[in-house]
mmCIF file of C-alpha atoms in Angstrom:
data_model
loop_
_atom_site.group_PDB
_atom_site.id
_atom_site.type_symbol
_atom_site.label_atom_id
_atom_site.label_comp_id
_atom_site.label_asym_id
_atom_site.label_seq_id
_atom_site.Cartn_x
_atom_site.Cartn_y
_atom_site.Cartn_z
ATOM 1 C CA UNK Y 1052 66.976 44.040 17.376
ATOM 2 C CA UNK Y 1053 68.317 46.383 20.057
ATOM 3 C CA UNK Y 1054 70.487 45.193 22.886
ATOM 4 C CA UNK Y 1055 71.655 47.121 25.817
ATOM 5 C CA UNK Y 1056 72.531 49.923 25.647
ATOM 6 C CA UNK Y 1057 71.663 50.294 21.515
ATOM 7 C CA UNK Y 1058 69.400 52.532 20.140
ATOM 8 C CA UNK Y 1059 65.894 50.793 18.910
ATOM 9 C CA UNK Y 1060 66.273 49.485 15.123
ATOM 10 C CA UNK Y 1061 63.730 50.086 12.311
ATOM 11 C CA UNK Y 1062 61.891 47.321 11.405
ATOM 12 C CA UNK Y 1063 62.314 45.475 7.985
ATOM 13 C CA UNK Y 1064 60.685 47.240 5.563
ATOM 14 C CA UNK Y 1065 60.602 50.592 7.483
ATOM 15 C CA UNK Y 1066 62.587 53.747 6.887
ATOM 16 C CA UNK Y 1067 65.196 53.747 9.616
ATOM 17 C CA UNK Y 1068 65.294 57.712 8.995
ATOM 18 C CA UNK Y 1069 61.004 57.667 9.571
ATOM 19 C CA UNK Y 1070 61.092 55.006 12.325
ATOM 20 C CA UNK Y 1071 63.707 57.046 14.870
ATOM 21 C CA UNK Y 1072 61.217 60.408 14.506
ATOM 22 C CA UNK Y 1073 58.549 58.515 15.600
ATOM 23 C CA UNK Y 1074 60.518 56.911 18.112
ATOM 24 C CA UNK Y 1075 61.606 60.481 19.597
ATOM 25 C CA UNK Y 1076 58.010 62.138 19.149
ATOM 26 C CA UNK Y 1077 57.085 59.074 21.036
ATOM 27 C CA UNK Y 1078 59.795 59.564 23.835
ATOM 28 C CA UNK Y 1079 58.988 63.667 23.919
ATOM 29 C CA UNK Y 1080 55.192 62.721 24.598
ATOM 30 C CA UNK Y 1081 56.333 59.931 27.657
ATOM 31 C CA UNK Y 1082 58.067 62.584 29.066
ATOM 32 C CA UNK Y 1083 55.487 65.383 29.114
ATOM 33 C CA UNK Y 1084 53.339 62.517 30.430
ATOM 34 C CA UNK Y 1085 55.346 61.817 32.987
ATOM 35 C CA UNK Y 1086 55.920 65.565 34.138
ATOM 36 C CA UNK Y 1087 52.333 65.868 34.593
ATOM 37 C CA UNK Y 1088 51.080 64.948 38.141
ATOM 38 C CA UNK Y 1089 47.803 63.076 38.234
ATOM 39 C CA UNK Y 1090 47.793 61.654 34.443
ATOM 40 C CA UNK Y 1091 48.456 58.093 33.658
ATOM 41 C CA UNK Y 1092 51.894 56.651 34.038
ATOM 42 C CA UNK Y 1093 52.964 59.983 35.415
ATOM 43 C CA UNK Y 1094 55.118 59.495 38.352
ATOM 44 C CA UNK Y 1095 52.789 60.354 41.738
ATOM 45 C CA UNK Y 1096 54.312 63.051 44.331
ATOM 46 C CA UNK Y 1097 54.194 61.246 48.574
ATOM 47 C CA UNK Y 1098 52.252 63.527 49.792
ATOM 48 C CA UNK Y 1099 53.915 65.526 52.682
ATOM 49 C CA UNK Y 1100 53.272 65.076 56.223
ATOM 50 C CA UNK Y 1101 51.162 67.869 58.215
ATOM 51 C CA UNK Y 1102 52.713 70.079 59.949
ATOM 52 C CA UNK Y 1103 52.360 69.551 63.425
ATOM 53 C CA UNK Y 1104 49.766 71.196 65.285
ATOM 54 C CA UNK Y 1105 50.862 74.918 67.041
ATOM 55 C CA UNK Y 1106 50.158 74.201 71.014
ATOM 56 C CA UNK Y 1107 47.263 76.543 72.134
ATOM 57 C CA UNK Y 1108 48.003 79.528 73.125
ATOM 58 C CA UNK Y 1109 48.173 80.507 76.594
ATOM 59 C CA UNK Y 1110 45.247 82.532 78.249
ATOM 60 C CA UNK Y 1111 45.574 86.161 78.355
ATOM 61 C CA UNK Y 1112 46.355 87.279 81.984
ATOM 62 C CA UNK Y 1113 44.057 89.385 83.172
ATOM 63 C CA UNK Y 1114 44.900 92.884 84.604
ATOM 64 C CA UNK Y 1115 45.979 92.929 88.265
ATOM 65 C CA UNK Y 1116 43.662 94.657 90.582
ATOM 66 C CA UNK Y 1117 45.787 98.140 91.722
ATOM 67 C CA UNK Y 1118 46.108 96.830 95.512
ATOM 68 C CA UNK Y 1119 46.719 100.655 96.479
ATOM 69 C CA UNK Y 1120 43.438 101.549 94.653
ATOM 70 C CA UNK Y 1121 41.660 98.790 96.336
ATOM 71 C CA UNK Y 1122 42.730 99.608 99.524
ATOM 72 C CA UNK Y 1123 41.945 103.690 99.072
ATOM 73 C CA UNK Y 1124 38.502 102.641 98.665
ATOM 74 C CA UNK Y 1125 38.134 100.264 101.082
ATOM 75 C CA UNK Y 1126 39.076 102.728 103.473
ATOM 76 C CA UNK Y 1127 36.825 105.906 101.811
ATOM 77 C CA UNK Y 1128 33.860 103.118 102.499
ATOM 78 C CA UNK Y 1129 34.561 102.233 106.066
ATOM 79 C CA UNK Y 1130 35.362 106.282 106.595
ATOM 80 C CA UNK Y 1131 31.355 107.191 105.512
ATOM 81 C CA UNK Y 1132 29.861 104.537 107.288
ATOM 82 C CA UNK Y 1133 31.571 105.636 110.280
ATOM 83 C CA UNK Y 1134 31.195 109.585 109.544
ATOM 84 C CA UNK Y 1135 26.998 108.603 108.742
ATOM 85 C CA UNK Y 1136 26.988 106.875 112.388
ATOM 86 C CA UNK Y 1137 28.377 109.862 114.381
ATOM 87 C CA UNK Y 1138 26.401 112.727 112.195
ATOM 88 C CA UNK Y 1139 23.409 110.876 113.166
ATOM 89 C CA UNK Y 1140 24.693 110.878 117.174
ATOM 90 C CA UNK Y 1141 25.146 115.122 116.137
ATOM 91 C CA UNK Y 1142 22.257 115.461 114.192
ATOM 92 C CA UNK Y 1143 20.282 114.380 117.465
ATOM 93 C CA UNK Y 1144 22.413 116.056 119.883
ATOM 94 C CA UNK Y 1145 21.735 119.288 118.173
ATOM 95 C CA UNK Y 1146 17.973 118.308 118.176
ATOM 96 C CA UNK Y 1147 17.939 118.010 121.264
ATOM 97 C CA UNK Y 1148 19.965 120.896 122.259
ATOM 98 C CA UNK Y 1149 17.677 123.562 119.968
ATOM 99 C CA UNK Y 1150 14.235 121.882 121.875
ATOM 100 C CA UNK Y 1151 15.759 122.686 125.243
ATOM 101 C CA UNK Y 1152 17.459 125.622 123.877
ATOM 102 C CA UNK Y 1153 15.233 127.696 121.830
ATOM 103 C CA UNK Y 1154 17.721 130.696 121.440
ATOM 104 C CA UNK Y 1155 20.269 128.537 119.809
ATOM 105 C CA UNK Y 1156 20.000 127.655 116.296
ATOM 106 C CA UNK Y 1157 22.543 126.834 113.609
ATOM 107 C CA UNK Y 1158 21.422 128.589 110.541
ATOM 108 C CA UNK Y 1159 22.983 125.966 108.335
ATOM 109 C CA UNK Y 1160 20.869 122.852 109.745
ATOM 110 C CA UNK Y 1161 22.540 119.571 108.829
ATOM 111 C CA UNK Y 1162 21.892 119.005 105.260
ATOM 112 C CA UNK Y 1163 24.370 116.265 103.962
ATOM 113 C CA UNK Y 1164 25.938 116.277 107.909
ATOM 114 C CA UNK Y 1165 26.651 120.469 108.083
ATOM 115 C CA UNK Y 1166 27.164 120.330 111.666
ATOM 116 C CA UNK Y 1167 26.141 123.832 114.430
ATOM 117 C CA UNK Y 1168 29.981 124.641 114.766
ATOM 118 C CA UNK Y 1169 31.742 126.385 117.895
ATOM 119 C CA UNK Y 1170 33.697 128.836 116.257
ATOM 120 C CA UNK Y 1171 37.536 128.997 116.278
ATOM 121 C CA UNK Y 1172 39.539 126.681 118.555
ATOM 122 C CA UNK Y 1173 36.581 124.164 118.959
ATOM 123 C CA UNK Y 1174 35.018 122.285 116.694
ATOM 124 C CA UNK Y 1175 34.496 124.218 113.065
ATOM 125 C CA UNK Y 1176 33.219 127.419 111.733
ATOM 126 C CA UNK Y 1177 29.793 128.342 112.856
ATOM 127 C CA UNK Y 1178 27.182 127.962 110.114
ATOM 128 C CA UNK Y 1179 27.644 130.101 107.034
ATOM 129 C CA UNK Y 1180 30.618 130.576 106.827
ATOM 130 C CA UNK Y 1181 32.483 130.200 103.681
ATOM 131 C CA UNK Y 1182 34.464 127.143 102.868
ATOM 132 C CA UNK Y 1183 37.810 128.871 103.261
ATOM 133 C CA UNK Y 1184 37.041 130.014 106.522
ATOM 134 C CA UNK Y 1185 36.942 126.372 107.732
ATOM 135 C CA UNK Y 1186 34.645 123.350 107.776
ATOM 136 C CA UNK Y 1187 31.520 123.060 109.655
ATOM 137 C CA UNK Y 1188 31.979 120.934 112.908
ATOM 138 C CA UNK Y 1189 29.962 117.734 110.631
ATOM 139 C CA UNK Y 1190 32.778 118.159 108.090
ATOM 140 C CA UNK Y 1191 36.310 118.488 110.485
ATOM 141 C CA UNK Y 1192 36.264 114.492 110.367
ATOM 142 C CA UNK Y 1193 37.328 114.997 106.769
ATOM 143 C CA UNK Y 1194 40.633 116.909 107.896
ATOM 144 C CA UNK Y 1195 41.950 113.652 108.380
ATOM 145 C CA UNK Y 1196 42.247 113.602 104.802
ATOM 146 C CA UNK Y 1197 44.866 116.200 104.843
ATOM 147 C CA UNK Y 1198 48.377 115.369 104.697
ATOM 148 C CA UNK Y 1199 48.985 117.775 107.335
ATOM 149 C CA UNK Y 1200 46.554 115.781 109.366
ATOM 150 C CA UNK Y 1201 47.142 112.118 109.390
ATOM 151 C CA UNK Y 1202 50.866 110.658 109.746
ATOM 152 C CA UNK Y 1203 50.480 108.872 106.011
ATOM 153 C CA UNK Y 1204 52.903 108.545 103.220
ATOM 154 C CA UNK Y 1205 52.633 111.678 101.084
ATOM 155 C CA UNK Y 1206 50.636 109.598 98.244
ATOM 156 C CA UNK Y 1207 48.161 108.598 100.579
ATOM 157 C CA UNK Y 1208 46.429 112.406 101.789
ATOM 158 C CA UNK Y 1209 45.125 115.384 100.356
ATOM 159 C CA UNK Y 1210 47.760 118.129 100.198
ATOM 160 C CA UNK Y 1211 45.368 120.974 100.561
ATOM 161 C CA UNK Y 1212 41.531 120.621 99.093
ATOM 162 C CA UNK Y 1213 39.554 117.481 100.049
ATOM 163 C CA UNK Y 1214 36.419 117.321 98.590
ATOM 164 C CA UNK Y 1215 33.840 115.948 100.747
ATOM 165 C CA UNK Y 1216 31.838 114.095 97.910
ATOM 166 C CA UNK Y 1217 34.963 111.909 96.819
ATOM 167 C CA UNK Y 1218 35.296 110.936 100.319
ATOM 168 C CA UNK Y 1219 31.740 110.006 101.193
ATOM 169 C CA UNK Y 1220 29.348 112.955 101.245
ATOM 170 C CA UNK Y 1221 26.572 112.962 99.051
ATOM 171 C CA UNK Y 1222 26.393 116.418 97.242
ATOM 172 C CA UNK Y 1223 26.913 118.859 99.572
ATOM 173 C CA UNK Y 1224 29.399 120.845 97.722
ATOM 174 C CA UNK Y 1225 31.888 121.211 100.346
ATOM 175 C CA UNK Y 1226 35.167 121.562 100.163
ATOM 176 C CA UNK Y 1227 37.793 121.391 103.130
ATOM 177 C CA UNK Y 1228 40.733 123.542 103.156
ATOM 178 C CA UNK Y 1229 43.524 122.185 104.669
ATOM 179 C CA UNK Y 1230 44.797 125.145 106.237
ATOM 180 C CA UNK Y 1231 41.976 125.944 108.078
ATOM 181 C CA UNK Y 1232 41.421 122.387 109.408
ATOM 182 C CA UNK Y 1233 44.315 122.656 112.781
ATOM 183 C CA UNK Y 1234 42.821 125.968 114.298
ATOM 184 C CA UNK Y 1235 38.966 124.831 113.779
ATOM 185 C CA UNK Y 1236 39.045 120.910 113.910
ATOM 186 C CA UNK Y 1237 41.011 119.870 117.100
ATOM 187 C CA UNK Y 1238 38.363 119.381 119.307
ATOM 188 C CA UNK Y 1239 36.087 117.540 118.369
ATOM 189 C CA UNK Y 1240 34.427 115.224 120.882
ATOM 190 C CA UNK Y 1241 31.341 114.500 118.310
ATOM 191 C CA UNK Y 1242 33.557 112.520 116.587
ATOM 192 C CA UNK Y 1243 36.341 111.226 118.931
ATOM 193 C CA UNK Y 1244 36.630 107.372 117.424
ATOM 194 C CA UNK Y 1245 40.155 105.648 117.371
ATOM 195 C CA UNK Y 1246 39.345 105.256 113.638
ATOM 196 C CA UNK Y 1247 38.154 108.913 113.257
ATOM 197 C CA UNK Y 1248 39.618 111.749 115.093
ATOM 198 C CA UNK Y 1249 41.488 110.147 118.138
ATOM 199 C CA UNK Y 1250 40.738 111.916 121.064
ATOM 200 C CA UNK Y 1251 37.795 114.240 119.416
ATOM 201 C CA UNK Y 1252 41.856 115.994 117.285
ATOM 202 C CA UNK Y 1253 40.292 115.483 113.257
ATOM 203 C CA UNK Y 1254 43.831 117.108 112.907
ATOM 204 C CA UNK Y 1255 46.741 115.130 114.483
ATOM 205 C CA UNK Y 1256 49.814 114.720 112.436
ATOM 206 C CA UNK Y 1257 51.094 112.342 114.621
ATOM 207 C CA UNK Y 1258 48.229 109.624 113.966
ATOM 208 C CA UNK Y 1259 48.106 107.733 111.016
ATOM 209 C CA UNK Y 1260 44.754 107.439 109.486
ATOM 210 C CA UNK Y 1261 43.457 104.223 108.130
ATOM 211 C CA UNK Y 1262 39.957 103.430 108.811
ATOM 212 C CA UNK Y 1263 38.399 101.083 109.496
ATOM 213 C CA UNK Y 1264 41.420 100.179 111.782
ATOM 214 C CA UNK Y 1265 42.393 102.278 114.618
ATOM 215 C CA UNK Y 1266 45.012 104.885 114.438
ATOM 216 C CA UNK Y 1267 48.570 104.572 114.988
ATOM 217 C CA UNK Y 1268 51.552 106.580 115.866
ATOM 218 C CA UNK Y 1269 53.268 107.448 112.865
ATOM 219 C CA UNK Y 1270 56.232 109.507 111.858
ATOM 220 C CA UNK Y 1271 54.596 112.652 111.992
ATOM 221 C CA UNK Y 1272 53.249 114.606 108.333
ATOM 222 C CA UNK Y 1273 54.133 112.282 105.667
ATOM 223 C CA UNK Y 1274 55.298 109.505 108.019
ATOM 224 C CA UNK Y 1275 55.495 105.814 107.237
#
C-alpha cells in the first residue's frame, strides 16, 4: 500500500529493487509526455490573443502646389494673350501703313510679332538690328519683364535678359536686354494697356506689373 505522501510499494511477490525502476522509467516517460505539446495527456498551451490590429495608416499628403509658381504662370498666360491681341492691332496698322505708304517698309516684317520700330527714343530699334541694340517695337512689351521696369519684388523680374519664348513668344529667338529697354521702349502707344505698358512706357519703374490686373504704383525698382 502507499499512503500520502509514501513512495509506491512493490507488490507481493515482486522485487521491490525491480518494481521502483520501472516505476521511475515509468515517471521519466509521463514527463517527456507531458513536455510535448499536442501528444496525449500532455498539458495544452491557451493559445494567445492576437495582437490588435495597427490603425491604417494615414494618406500620404500630396505635394502643395508652389502658389508663387502658379501665380508666375498665370500671369506669363494672361501677358501673351494680351501681347497676341495688340501685335495683331500692329500687324494691321503696319499693313495698312506700307499700302498707303509704299516707300516705307520694315525689313524685318512681323514674324512671331517683330514689330517696324521708330528708332531711339520711340518705340524700339528699327528692323535688323541686333538684339543688344534693343528690341523691336513688337517686343518692348516684354521690358516689363525687367526688374528695372516694373515696381516688383526682386524675385519676381528679369534682372537683365528676358527671353521672349519663356514669356510667350513662339520661337522667335529674341532676346531683350534690359539695358536697352528705357531709351527704346518708353513710348509705345501700340501697346498702351493698364495691364501692359501704362501709358504706351513698356519701361516704368514706378508701375508694378501683374497682368492680367492693371498696374499699380509701387515702390519704385524692386518695390513691394
Amino acid at each position: 500500500r502507499s499512503g500520502a505522501g509514501h513512495a509506491p510499494t512493490a507488490p507481493p511477490g515482486k522485487s521491490p529493487m525491480k518494481f521502483g525502476r520501472r516505476v521511475r522509467v515509468w515517471g521519466a516517460l509521463l514527463l517527456a509526455l507531458e513536455l510535448q505539446p499536442g501528444c496525449h495527456g500532455a498539458t495544452l498551451r491557451r493559445p494567445q490573443a492576437a495582437a490588435p490590429a495597427s490603425p491604417p495608416a494615414a494618406p500620404v499628403a500630396l505635394p502643395r502646389v508652389d502658389e508663387a509658381r502658379a501665380a508666375l504662370y498665370a500671369r506669363r498666360r494672361a501677358f501673351k494673350q494680351t501681347v497676341l491681341q495688340h501685335w495683331r492691332s500692329l500687324s494691321e496698322a503696319n499693313r495698312s501703313a506700307t499700302v498707303s505708304s509704299r516707300s516705307h517698309t520694315d525689313a524685318s516684317g512681323l514674324r512671331g510679332g517683330a514689330g517696324s520700330g521708330h528708332g531711339v527714343g520711340g518705340c524700339g530699334v528699327p528692323g535688323g538690328w541686333q538684339h543688344s541694340d534693343g528690341p523691336t517695337e513688337s517686343f518692348c512689351p516684354f521690358c516689363r519683364w525687367c526688374c528695372g521696369c516694373n515696381a516688383n519684388d526682386a524675385m519676381d523680374c528679369e534682372d537683365t535678359l528676358v527671353d521672349v519664348d519663356k514669356y510667350g513668344g513662339k520661337s522667335t529667338g529674341v532676346t531683350v536686354y534690359c539695358d536697352k529697354c528705357e531709351a527704346t521702349c518708353n513710348h509705345c502707344p501700340a501697346f498702351d494697356h493698364q495691364a501692359l505698358c501704362p501709358q504706351g512706357d513698356c519701361c516704368d519703374n514706378d508701375m508694378k506689373f501683374q497682368p492680367p490686373f492693371h498696374a499699380t504704383y509701387g515702390a519704385g525698382e524692386y518695390g513691394a
